[in-house]
Amino acid sequence: MRPLMACPYCGGSVPHDTTVCPDCHEDLAALVRLTLEHAIWYNEGLAAAQGGDLETARARLLCALERSPRFLPALLLLAKVAAALEDWALARRSAVRALEAAPDDVRVRRAVAAIEAAALQQAPQGGHPARSHPRDAAPGASGTAQDSGRRAGV
């Protein structure tokens, strides 16, 4: 069970399934939105990613992480979205942050390994990807961002 929130007006206990204080009857909807803003941005990013709008997904996930920098679902999804966009620097940074947030989480380790493998497949012989964003790609370059994303598990 989630802990109760304290009403900023009267100090009463407010259940998380309501936006009105049961003691003083103040509307706390704005406070609830601020408290959950990272999750709202994450859900918008998730919906955009599922709909194939990866640029919007990246922007929404970055907003989520501005509000909650260690929010693991957003870190993992951002790593996958960035990989799909062939933004390898962001994909790797997000994957490392996810691993720092949950070093013992098996799904995090798998995602990090998949992203690193996909990044290395895109790399020239030096071992680092030649570009960090698809807009840096040469015209007519083979492969799509979605192909790379599938390799990274998106």
PDB file of C-alpha atoms in Angstrom:
ATOM      1  CA  MET A   1       0.000   0.000   0.000  1.00  0.00           C
ATOM      2  CA  ARG A   2       1.305   3.442  -0.933  1.00  0.00           C
ATOM      3  CA  PRO A   3       1.856   5.864   1.962  1.00  0.00           C
ATOM      4  CA  LEU A   4      -0.549   8.712   2.497  1.00  0.00           C
ATOM      5  CA  MET A   5       0.245  12.245   1.376  1.00  0.00           C
ATOM      6  CA  ALA A   6       0.062  15.104   3.883  1.00  0.00           C
ATOM      7  CA  CYS A   7      -2.307  17.947   3.005  1.00  0.00           C
ATOM      8  CA  PRO A   8      -0.288  21.168   2.753  1.00  0.00           C
ATOM      9  CA  TYR A   9      -3.285  23.169   4.038  1.00  0.00           C
ATOM     10  CA  CYS A  10      -4.359  21.292   7.148  1.00  0.00           C
ATOM     11  CA  GLY A  11      -1.742  18.554   7.579  1.00  0.00           C
ATOM     12  CA  GLY A  12      -4.363  15.824   7.288  1.00  0.00           C
ATOM     13  CA  SER A  13      -3.654  12.477   5.612  1.00  0.00           C
ATOM     14  CA  VAL A  14      -4.747  12.257   1.989  1.00  0.00           C
ATOM     15  CA  PRO A  15      -5.007   8.861   0.264  1.00  0.00           C
ATOM     16  CA  HIS A  16      -3.162   8.653  -3.063  1.00  0.00           C
ATOM     17  CA  ASP A  17      -6.328   7.707  -4.919  1.00  0.00           C
ATOM     18  CA  THR A  18      -7.931  11.133  -4.390  1.00  0.00           C
ATOM     19  CA  THR A  19      -7.111  14.751  -5.179  1.00  0.00           C
ATOM     20  CA  VAL A  20      -9.291  16.300  -2.470  1.00  0.00           C
ATOM     21  CA  CYS A  21      -8.298  16.401   1.191  1.00  0.00           C
ATOM     22  CA  PRO A  22     -10.893  14.463   3.217  1.00  0.00           C
ATOM     23  CA  ASP A  23     -10.354  16.765   6.228  1.00  0.00           C
ATOM     24  CA  CYS A  24     -10.375  20.328   4.824  1.00  0.00           C
ATOM     25  CA  HIS A  25     -11.810  19.520   1.354  1.00  0.00           C
ATOM     26  CA  GLU A  26      -9.100  21.497  -0.491  1.00  0.00           C
ATOM     27  CA  ASP A  27      -8.483  20.519  -4.112  1.00  0.00           C
ATOM     28  CA  LEU A  28      -4.956  19.089  -4.350  1.00  0.00           C
ATOM     29  CA  ALA A  29      -5.008  18.189  -8.068  1.00  0.00           C
ATOM     30  CA  ALA A  30      -2.172  20.600  -8.928  1.00  0.00           C
ATOM     31  CA  LEU A  31      -0.007  19.195  -6.132  1.00  0.00           C
ATOM     32  CA  VAL A  32      -0.714  15.633  -7.218  1.00  0.00           C
ATOM     33  CA  ARG A  33       0.232  16.538 -10.794  1.00  0.00           C
ATOM     34  CA  LEU A  34       3.515  18.062  -9.612  1.00  0.00           C
ATOM     35  CA  THR A  35       4.241  15.013  -7.475  1.00  0.00           C
ATOM     36  CA  LEU A  36       3.606  12.648 -10.381  1.00  0.00           C
ATOM     37  CA  GLU A  37       4.878  14.861 -13.197  1.00  0.00           C
ATOM     38  CA  HIS A  38       7.820  12.578 -13.989  1.00  0.00           C
ATOM     39  CA  ALA A  39       5.423   9.652 -14.468  1.00  0.00           C
ATOM     40  CA  ILE A  40       3.119  11.737 -16.649  1.00  0.00           C
ATOM     41  CA  TRP A  41       6.030  12.731 -18.927  1.00  0.00           C
ATOM     42  CA  TYR A  42       7.191   9.103 -18.984  1.00  0.00           C
ATOM     43  CA  ASN A  43       3.750   7.862 -20.030  1.00  0.00           C
ATOM     44  CA  GLU A  44       3.601  10.451 -22.804  1.00  0.00           C
ATOM     45  CA  GLY A  45       7.049   9.327 -23.958  1.00  0.00           C
ATOM     46  CA  LEU A  46       6.015   5.700 -23.832  1.00  0.00           C
ATOM     47  CA  ALA A  47       2.892   6.398 -25.891  1.00  0.00           C
ATOM     48  CA  ALA A  48       4.938   8.337 -28.459  1.00  0.00           C
ATOM     49  CA  ALA A  49       7.504   5.513 -28.698  1.00  0.00           C
ATOM     50  CA  GLN A  50       4.774   2.930 -29.129  1.00  0.00           C
ATOM     51  CA  GLY A  51       3.259   5.113 -31.847  1.00  0.00           C
ATOM     52  CA  GLY A  52       6.608   5.336 -33.655  1.00  0.00           C
ATOM     53  CA  ASP A  53       7.231   9.031 -32.906  1.00  0.00           C
ATOM     54  CA  LEU A  54      10.716   8.557 -31.502  1.00  0.00           C
ATOM     55  CA  GLU A  55      11.725  12.238 -31.523  1.00  0.00           C
ATOM     56  CA  THR A  56       8.712  13.136 -29.371  1.00  0.00           C
ATOM     57  CA  ALA A  57       9.393  10.128 -27.164  1.00  0.00           C
ATOM     58  CA  ARG A  58      12.978  11.285 -26.600  1.00  0.00           C
ATOM     59  CA  ALA A  59      11.823  14.808 -25.692  1.00  0.00           C
ATOM     60  CA  ARG A  60       9.162  13.563 -23.249  1.00  0.00           C
ATOM     61  CA  LEU A  61      11.544  11.111 -21.589  1.00  0.00           C
ATOM     62  CA  LEU A  62      14.155  13.832 -21.132  1.00  0.00           C
ATOM     63  CA  CYS A  63      11.450  15.911 -19.410  1.00  0.00           C
ATOM     64  CA  ALA A  64      10.628  12.979 -17.127  1.00  0.00           C
ATOM     65  CA  LEU A  65      14.279  12.620 -16.188  1.00  0.00           C
ATOM     66  CA  GLU A  66      14.620  16.349 -15.482  1.00  0.00           C
ATOM     67  CA  ARG A  67      11.987  15.863 -12.798  1.00  0.00           C
ATOM     68  CA  SER A  68      13.229  12.507 -11.490  1.00  0.00           C
ATOM     69  CA  PRO A  69      16.811  11.796 -12.656  1.00  0.00           C
ATOM     70  CA  ARG A  70      16.909   8.208 -11.352  1.00  0.00           C
ATOM     71  CA  PHE A  71      13.470   7.132 -12.650  1.00  0.00           C
ATOM     72  CA  LEU A  72      14.475   3.714 -13.964  1.00  0.00           C
ATOM     73  CA  PRO A  73      11.663   3.112 -16.490  1.00  0.00           C
ATOM     74  CA  ALA A  74      12.428   6.456 -18.179  1.00  0.00           C
ATOM     75  CA  LEU A  75      16.179   5.770 -18.207  1.00  0.00           C
ATOM     76  CA  LEU A  76      15.683   2.386 -19.857  1.00  0.00           C
ATOM     77  CA  LEU A  77      13.177   3.589 -22.413  1.00  0.00           C
ATOM     78  CA  LEU A  78      15.299   6.629 -23.261  1.00  0.00           C
ATOM     79  CA  ALA A  79      18.292   4.361 -23.855  1.00  0.00           C
ATOM     80  CA  LYS A  80      16.221   2.223 -26.226  1.00  0.00           C
ATOM     81  CA  VAL A  81      14.682   5.206 -28.024  1.00  0.00           C
ATOM     82  CA  ALA A  82      18.074   6.877 -28.415  1.00  0.00           C
ATOM     83  CA  ALA A  83      19.476   3.627 -29.826  1.00  0.00           C
ATOM     84  CA  ALA A  84      16.596   3.433 -32.286  1.00  0.00           C
ATOM     85  CA  LEU A  85      17.450   6.998 -33.345  1.00  0.00           C
ATOM     86  CA  GLU A  86      21.124   5.995 -33.568  1.00  0.00           C
ATOM     87  CA  ASP A  87      21.966   8.604 -30.937  1.00  0.00           C
ATOM     88  CA  TRP A  88      24.554   6.289 -29.445  1.00  0.00           C
ATOM     89  CA  ALA A  89      26.024   8.812 -27.009  1.00  0.00           C
ATOM     90  CA  LEU A  90      22.621   9.390 -25.389  1.00  0.00           C
ATOM     91  CA  ALA A  91      21.788   5.678 -25.530  1.00  0.00           C
ATOM     92  CA  ARG A  92      24.993   4.773 -23.724  1.00  0.00           C
ATOM     93  CA  ARG A  93      24.661   7.590 -21.146  1.00  0.00           C
ATOM     94  CA  SER A  94      21.091   6.560 -20.360  1.00  0.00           C
ATOM     95  CA  ALA A  95      22.050   2.894 -20.145  1.00  0.00           C
ATOM     96  CA  VAL A  96      24.916   3.669 -17.758  1.00  0.00           C
ATOM     97  CA  ARG A  97      22.622   5.801 -15.589  1.00  0.00           C
ATOM     98  CA  ALA A  98      20.078   2.957 -15.522  1.00  0.00           C
ATOM     99  CA  LEU A  99      22.803   0.541 -14.486  1.00  0.00           C
ATOM    100  CA  GLU A 100      23.934   2.937 -11.742  1.00  0.00           C
ATOM    101  CA  ALA A 101      20.333   3.216 -10.508  1.00  0.00           C
ATOM    102  CA  ALA A 102      19.765  -0.561 -10.477  1.00  0.00           C
ATOM    103  CA  PRO A 103      23.086  -2.418 -10.687  1.00  0.00           C
ATOM    104  CA  ASP A 104      21.581  -5.792  -9.733  1.00  0.00           C
ATOM    105  CA  ASP A 105      18.542  -5.636 -12.041  1.00  0.00           C
ATOM    106  CA  VAL A 106      18.851  -8.367 -14.682  1.00  0.00           C
ATOM    107  CA  ARG A 107      16.618  -6.602 -17.222  1.00  0.00           C
ATOM    108  CA  VAL A 108      18.763  -3.471 -16.917  1.00  0.00           C
ATOM    109  CA  ARG A 109      21.917  -5.498 -17.531  1.00  0.00           C
ATOM    110  CA  ARG A 110      20.315  -7.142 -20.586  1.00  0.00           C
ATOM    111  CA  ALA A 111      19.193  -3.801 -22.002  1.00  0.00           C
ATOM    112  CA  VAL A 112      22.636  -2.259 -21.475  1.00  0.00           C
ATOM    113  CA  ALA A 113      24.291  -5.232 -23.185  1.00  0.00           C
ATOM    114  CA  ALA A 114      21.872  -5.043 -26.136  1.00  0.00           C
ATOM    115  CA  ILE A 115      22.451  -1.319 -26.574  1.00  0.00           C
ATOM    116  CA  GLU A 116      26.214  -1.711 -26.377  1.00  0.00           C
ATOM    117  CA  ALA A 117      26.125  -4.557 -28.916  1.00  0.00           C
ATOM    118  CA  ALA A 118      23.983  -2.493 -31.297  1.00  0.00           C
ATOM    119  CA  ALA A 119      26.282   0.515 -30.878  1.00  0.00           C
ATOM    120  CA  LEU A 120      29.326  -1.603 -31.630  1.00  0.00           C
ATOM    121  CA  GLN A 121      27.659  -3.042 -34.748  1.00  0.00           C
ATOM    122  CA  GLN A 122      27.257   0.511 -36.014  1.00  0.00           C
ATOM    123  CA  ALA A 123      30.852   1.415 -35.137  1.00  0.00           C
ATOM    124  CA  PRO A 124      33.701   1.731 -37.599  1.00  0.00           C
ATOM    125  CA  GLN A 125      36.839  -0.287 -36.901  1.00  0.00           C
ATOM    126  CA  GLY A 126      37.882   2.072 -34.085  1.00  0.00           C
ATOM    127  CA  GLY A 127      35.141   0.620 -31.873  1.00  0.00           C
ATOM    128  CA  HIS A 128      33.087   3.798 -31.457  1.00  0.00           C
ATOM    129  CA  PRO A 129      30.096   4.734 -33.557  1.00  0.00           C
ATOM    130  CA  ALA A 130      31.053   7.243 -36.239  1.00  0.00           C
ATOM    131  CA  ARG A 131      28.012   9.409 -35.558  1.00  0.00           C
ATOM    132  CA  SER A 132      25.982  10.068 -32.483  1.00  0.00           C
ATOM    133  CA  HIS A 133      22.794  11.125 -34.235  1.00  0.00           C
ATOM    134  CA  PRO A 134      21.070  10.117 -37.479  1.00  0.00           C
ATOM    135  CA  ARG A 135      21.140  13.698 -38.774  1.00  0.00           C
ATOM    136  CA  ASP A 136      24.944  13.246 -38.980  1.00  0.00           C
ATOM    137  CA  ALA A 137      24.564  10.282 -41.338  1.00  0.00           C
ATOM    138  CA  ALA A 138      25.688  10.539 -44.919  1.00  0.00           C
ATOM    139  CA  PRO A 139      22.892  10.745 -47.494  1.00  0.00           C
ATOM    140  CA  GLY A 140      21.947   7.293 -48.691  1.00  0.00           C
ATOM    141  CA  ALA A 141      23.419   5.537 -45.649  1.00  0.00           C
ATOM    142  CA  SER A 142      22.033   2.029 -45.279  1.00  0.00           C
ATOM    143  CA  GLY A 143      19.800   0.917 -42.419  1.00  0.00           C
ATOM    144  CA  THR A 144      17.076   2.795 -40.645  1.00  0.00           C
ATOM    145  CA  ALA A 145      16.744   4.040 -37.106  1.00  0.00           C
ATOM    146  CA  GLN A 146      14.019   1.453 -36.544  1.00  0.00           C
ATOM    147  CA  ASP A 147      16.375  -1.343 -37.727  1.00  0.00           C
ATOM    148  CA  SER A 148      18.985  -0.207 -35.221  1.00  0.00           C
ATOM    149  CA  GLY A 149      16.334   0.066 -32.538  1.00  0.00           C
ATOM    150  CA  ARG A 150      15.234  -3.513 -33.142  1.00  0.00           C
ATOM    151  CA  ARG A 151      18.836  -4.625 -32.638  1.00  0.00           C
ATOM    152  CA  ALA A 152      18.894  -2.663 -29.374  1.00  0.00           C
ATOM    153  CA  GLY A 153      15.635  -4.204 -28.162  1.00  0.00           C
ATOM    154  CA  VAL A 154      13.221  -1.302 -28.815  1.00  0.00           C
TER     155      VAL A 154
END
